[in-house]
Amino acid sequence: MKITNPRLQSALKSLALFGLAIFLYTRIVNGSLLFYINERFAWFTLAAAIGLALVAVSYQPAWRRVAHRDDAHEHADHEHAEYDHAGHEHAGHDHGLSWRGLFIVMLPVMLGILIPPRPLGVSALATREVSVGAVAGMPAAIRAATAKTDAEKNILDWAYEFQSADLKQVVGREADVIGFVYKDEQFGDSAFSVARYVVSCCVADAAYAGLLVQWPAIATLENDQWVQVRGHFELLDKDGQTVPILIANSVENTPQPNQPYLYP
């Protein structure tokens, strides 16, 4: 169903664009935008929010011009309607705003308000490859050498080192990492994976990165629970493959980080 009132059309277009701009801006301010995209692309979203706001403001003068034209030509418009203008339809009538179109434009905003933003968790692993003690599907990026100490390294740093160095070199080294708990039968009865997602562009390309952890009290842990794990590495023969395993000295509950993803 078309919205035939020009003033109402302009007002609704302006409000819809403002709504989208405010929605994007709030996602930037509260940090939930980073649940969806890599932080280095956040400025694109800010630019989009500013652009939408500027376009919305531009509808205000147009709204006033429409109102003035309607008042000035009200009598002429009534006479114009009495005649048949089959070959002279106004082009603007073919591109008018419809309630359906407005609904489609505002649907992302409504869904964003109704569905609380949350980062990827264990449930998303059902569609991703998971390999014990490795980074499955990690983006093929060449990571520059870092000067991080072992205590400063995160899950991705360790996973990268496992792929680029002799595994014997990690035996006995201590780690202190934060991630969410992922329990699976492939890990055995006394082990779990402390995991994070690696995001190159957006969550669509998110890859699993996890460290195998040996912890006897695994029954006290729940999937998606955020923990801080401290311990040292040993090597484990698993299904004919040698993988590092973190022998945990402690596994403690910890709040979810403001930025739950890691970046290559």
Coordinates of C-alpha atoms in Angstrom, one line a residue:
M1 CA 0.0 0.0 0.0
K2 CA 1.4 3.3 -1.2
I3 CA 1.7 6.4 1.1
T4 CA 0.3 9.1 -1.1
N5 CA 0.7 12.1 1.2
P6 CA 4.0 13.7 0.1
R7 CA 4.5 15.4 3.5
L8 CA 4.0 12.1 5.3
Q9 CA 6.4 10.4 2.9
S10 CA 9.2 12.9 3.6
A11 CA 8.6 12.7 7.3
L12 CA 8.7 8.9 7.4
K13 CA 11.8 8.7 5.2
S14 CA 13.5 11.2 7.5
L15 CA 12.5 9.3 10.7
A16 CA 13.6 5.9 9.2
L17 CA 17.0 7.2 8.3
F18 CA 17.4 8.9 11.7
G19 CA 16.4 5.6 13.3
L20 CA 19.0 3.6 11.3
A21 CA 21.7 6.3 12.1
I22 CA 20.9 6.2 15.9
F23 CA 20.8 2.4 15.9
L24 CA 24.3 2.1 14.3
Y25 CA 25.6 4.8 16.6
T26 CA 24.4 3.1 19.8
R27 CA 26.0 -0.1 18.6
I28 CA 29.3 1.7 18.4
V29 CA 28.9 3.4 21.7
N30 CA 28.0 0.3 23.7
G31 CA 30.6 -1.8 22.0
S32 CA 28.2 -4.4 20.7
L33 CA 29.1 -3.6 17.1
L34 CA 32.3 -5.5 17.7
F35 CA 30.2 -8.7 18.2
Y36 CA 29.6 -8.6 14.5
I37 CA 32.7 -7.0 12.7
N38 CA 36.4 -6.6 13.1
E39 CA 37.2 -3.5 15.1
R40 CA 39.3 -2.0 12.3
F41 CA 36.1 -1.6 10.2
A42 CA 34.1 0.2 12.9
W43 CA 34.8 3.6 11.4
F44 CA 32.9 2.5 8.2
T45 CA 29.9 2.1 10.4
L46 CA 30.4 5.5 12.0
A47 CA 30.7 7.1 8.5
A48 CA 27.5 5.3 7.5
A49 CA 25.7 6.6 10.6
I50 CA 26.8 10.1 9.9
G51 CA 25.8 9.8 6.2
L52 CA 22.3 8.5 7.1
A53 CA 21.8 11.4 9.6
L54 CA 22.8 14.0 6.9
V55 CA 20.4 12.5 4.4
A56 CA 17.7 12.4 7.0
V57 CA 18.3 16.1 7.7
S58 CA 18.1 16.9 4.0
Y59 CA 14.5 15.7 3.9
Q60 CA 13.4 18.6 6.2
P61 CA 13.7 21.4 3.5
A62 CA 12.1 19.0 1.0
W63 CA 9.2 18.5 3.4
R64 CA 8.7 22.3 3.7
R65 CA 8.9 22.8 0.0
V66 CA 6.2 20.1 -0.5
A67 CA 4.0 21.8 2.1
H68 CA 4.4 25.2 0.5
R69 CA 3.7 23.8 -3.0
D70 CA 0.6 22.0 -1.8
D71 CA -0.8 25.1 -0.2
A72 CA 0.0 27.3 -3.2
H73 CA -1.4 25.0 -5.8
E74 CA -4.2 23.4 -3.9
H75 CA -6.9 24.7 -6.2
A76 CA -4.9 23.9 -9.3
D77 CA -4.4 20.3 -8.1
H78 CA -8.1 19.8 -7.6
E79 CA -8.8 20.9 -11.2
H80 CA -5.9 18.8 -12.5
A81 CA -7.5 15.7 -10.9
E82 CA -10.7 16.2 -13.0
Y83 CA -9.0 15.5 -16.3
D84 CA -7.5 12.3 -17.7
H85 CA -3.7 12.5 -17.8
A86 CA -3.0 8.9 -18.9
G87 CA 0.2 9.9 -20.8
H88 CA 1.4 12.5 -18.3
E89 CA 1.7 10.7 -14.9
H90 CA 4.2 12.3 -12.5
A91 CA 7.3 10.1 -12.3
G92 CA 7.4 10.6 -8.5
H93 CA 4.2 8.7 -8.2
D94 CA 5.9 5.5 -9.4
H95 CA 8.6 5.8 -6.7
G96 CA 6.5 6.6 -3.7
L97 CA 7.1 5.1 -0.3
S98 CA 5.0 2.1 0.7
W99 CA 4.3 0.8 4.2
R100 CA 5.9 -2.5 3.1
G101 CA 9.1 -0.8 2.0
L102 CA 9.2 1.2 5.2
F103 CA 8.8 -2.0 7.2
I104 CA 11.7 -3.7 5.3
V105 CA 13.9 -0.7 5.9
M106 CA 13.1 -0.7 9.7
L107 CA 13.2 -4.4 10.2
P108 CA 17.0 -4.5 11.0
V109 CA 16.4 -1.9 13.7
M110 CA 13.5 -3.7 15.2
L111 CA 15.4 -7.0 15.3
G112 CA 18.4 -5.3 16.8
I113 CA 16.2 -3.9 19.6
L114 CA 14.2 -7.1 20.2
I115 CA 17.2 -9.5 20.0
P116 CA 20.0 -8.7 22.5
P117 CA 23.4 -8.7 20.9
R118 CA 25.7 -11.5 22.0
P119 CA 29.0 -12.9 20.7
L120 CA 29.4 -16.3 19.1
G121 CA 29.6 -19.2 21.5
V122 CA 29.7 -23.0 21.6
S123 CA 26.5 -23.4 19.5
A124 CA 28.3 -21.8 16.5
L125 CA 30.9 -24.5 16.5
A126 CA 28.3 -26.9 15.0
T127 CA 29.0 -25.3 11.6
R128 CA 32.8 -25.0 12.1
E129 CA 35.6 -27.4 12.0
V130 CA 37.2 -28.1 15.4
S131 CA 40.6 -29.8 15.7
V132 CA 42.2 -30.7 19.0
G133 CA 44.9 -28.3 20.0
A134 CA 44.9 -26.3 16.8
V135 CA 43.3 -23.4 15.0
A136 CA 40.8 -24.8 12.6
G137 CA 40.3 -22.6 9.6
M138 CA 42.4 -19.7 10.9
P139 CA 42.7 -17.0 8.2
A140 CA 45.9 -17.5 6.2
A141 CA 47.6 -14.3 7.4
I142 CA 51.3 -13.9 8.1
R143 CA 51.5 -12.7 11.7
A144 CA 54.4 -10.4 12.5
A145 CA 56.8 -11.6 15.2
T146 CA 55.8 -10.2 18.6
A147 CA 57.8 -9.4 21.7
K148 CA 55.2 -10.8 24.0
T149 CA 56.2 -12.8 27.0
D150 CA 54.6 -16.2 27.6
A151 CA 52.4 -14.6 30.3
E152 CA 51.1 -12.0 27.8
K153 CA 50.2 -14.4 25.0
N154 CA 46.6 -15.1 24.3
I155 CA 45.1 -18.3 22.8
L156 CA 45.7 -17.1 19.2
D157 CA 49.4 -16.3 19.9
W158 CA 49.9 -19.8 21.3
A159 CA 48.0 -21.5 18.5
Y160 CA 50.2 -19.6 15.9
E161 CA 53.3 -20.6 17.7
F162 CA 52.2 -24.3 17.7
Q163 CA 51.9 -24.0 13.9
S164 CA 55.2 -22.2 13.3
A165 CA 57.6 -23.8 15.8
D166 CA 58.9 -27.1 17.0
L167 CA 56.3 -28.4 19.5
K168 CA 59.1 -29.7 21.8
Q169 CA 60.0 -26.0 22.4
V170 CA 56.7 -25.4 24.2
V171 CA 57.0 -28.2 26.7
G172 CA 57.2 -26.8 30.3
R173 CA 56.4 -23.3 29.3
E174 CA 53.7 -21.6 31.3
A175 CA 50.5 -19.9 29.9
D176 CA 47.8 -17.7 31.3
V177 CA 44.9 -17.4 28.9
I178 CA 41.2 -16.4 28.9
G179 CA 38.5 -18.0 26.8
F180 CA 35.2 -19.8 27.0
V181 CA 34.7 -23.4 27.9
Y182 CA 34.0 -25.9 25.1
K183 CA 33.5 -29.5 26.3
D184 CA 33.3 -32.3 23.7
E185 CA 33.6 -36.1 23.8
Q186 CA 36.6 -35.9 21.5
F187 CA 38.6 -34.3 24.3
G188 CA 38.0 -37.1 26.8
D189 CA 36.6 -37.1 30.3
S190 CA 39.2 -34.8 32.0
A191 CA 39.9 -32.3 29.3
F192 CA 38.2 -29.3 27.6
S193 CA 39.1 -26.6 25.1
V194 CA 39.5 -23.0 26.3
A195 CA 38.5 -21.2 23.1
R196 CA 38.1 -17.9 21.4
Y197 CA 36.9 -16.9 17.9
V198 CA 39.3 -15.3 15.4
V199 CA 37.6 -12.7 13.2
S200 CA 39.2 -11.2 10.1
C201 CA 36.3 -9.2 8.7
C202 CA 33.0 -10.2 10.4
V203 CA 31.5 -13.1 12.3
A204 CA 30.7 -14.8 9.0
D205 CA 34.4 -15.7 8.7
A206 CA 34.9 -16.3 12.4
A207 CA 37.3 -19.3 13.0
Y208 CA 37.7 -21.4 16.1
A209 CA 41.0 -21.1 18.1
G210 CA 41.4 -23.3 21.1
L211 CA 43.9 -24.9 23.5
L212 CA 43.3 -28.3 24.9
V213 CA 43.3 -28.1 28.7
Q214 CA 43.6 -31.0 31.2
W215 CA 41.5 -30.4 34.3
P216 CA 40.1 -33.1 36.6
A217 CA 37.2 -31.0 37.8
I218 CA 35.7 -30.7 34.4
A219 CA 32.3 -31.6 35.7
T220 CA 32.1 -28.2 37.5
L221 CA 32.5 -26.3 34.2
E222 CA 29.7 -25.4 31.7
N223 CA 29.9 -24.7 28.0
D224 CA 30.2 -21.0 27.2
Q225 CA 31.5 -20.3 30.7
W226 CA 34.4 -17.8 30.6
V227 CA 37.4 -18.9 32.5
Q228 CA 41.0 -17.9 33.1
V229 CA 43.4 -20.9 32.8
R230 CA 46.9 -21.0 34.2
G231 CA 49.3 -23.9 33.7
H232 CA 52.1 -25.4 31.7
F233 CA 52.3 -27.2 28.4
E234 CA 53.0 -30.9 27.8
L235 CA 52.7 -33.0 24.6
L236 CA 49.9 -35.5 24.1
D237 CA 49.6 -38.2 21.5
K238 CA 46.0 -38.0 20.3
D239 CA 44.7 -40.2 17.5
G240 CA 48.2 -40.5 16.0
Q241 CA 48.8 -36.8 16.3
T242 CA 51.1 -35.0 18.7
V243 CA 49.3 -32.0 20.2
P244 CA 50.1 -29.5 23.0
I245 CA 48.0 -29.8 26.1
L246 CA 47.8 -27.2 28.9
I247 CA 48.1 -28.9 32.3
A248 CA 46.0 -26.5 34.3
N249 CA 47.1 -25.4 37.8
S250 CA 44.0 -23.3 38.1
V251 CA 40.7 -22.7 36.2
E252 CA 38.9 -19.6 37.5
N253 CA 35.6 -17.9 36.5
T254 CA 36.2 -14.6 34.8
P255 CA 33.9 -12.0 33.2
Q256 CA 33.4 -12.1 29.4
P257 CA 35.9 -9.6 27.9
N258 CA 34.5 -6.4 26.4
Q259 CA 36.0 -7.7 23.1
P260 CA 35.4 -11.5 23.1
Y261 CA 37.0 -12.0 19.7
L262 CA 40.7 -12.1 18.7
Y263 CA 42.1 -10.6 15.5
P264 CA 44.9 -12.1 13.2

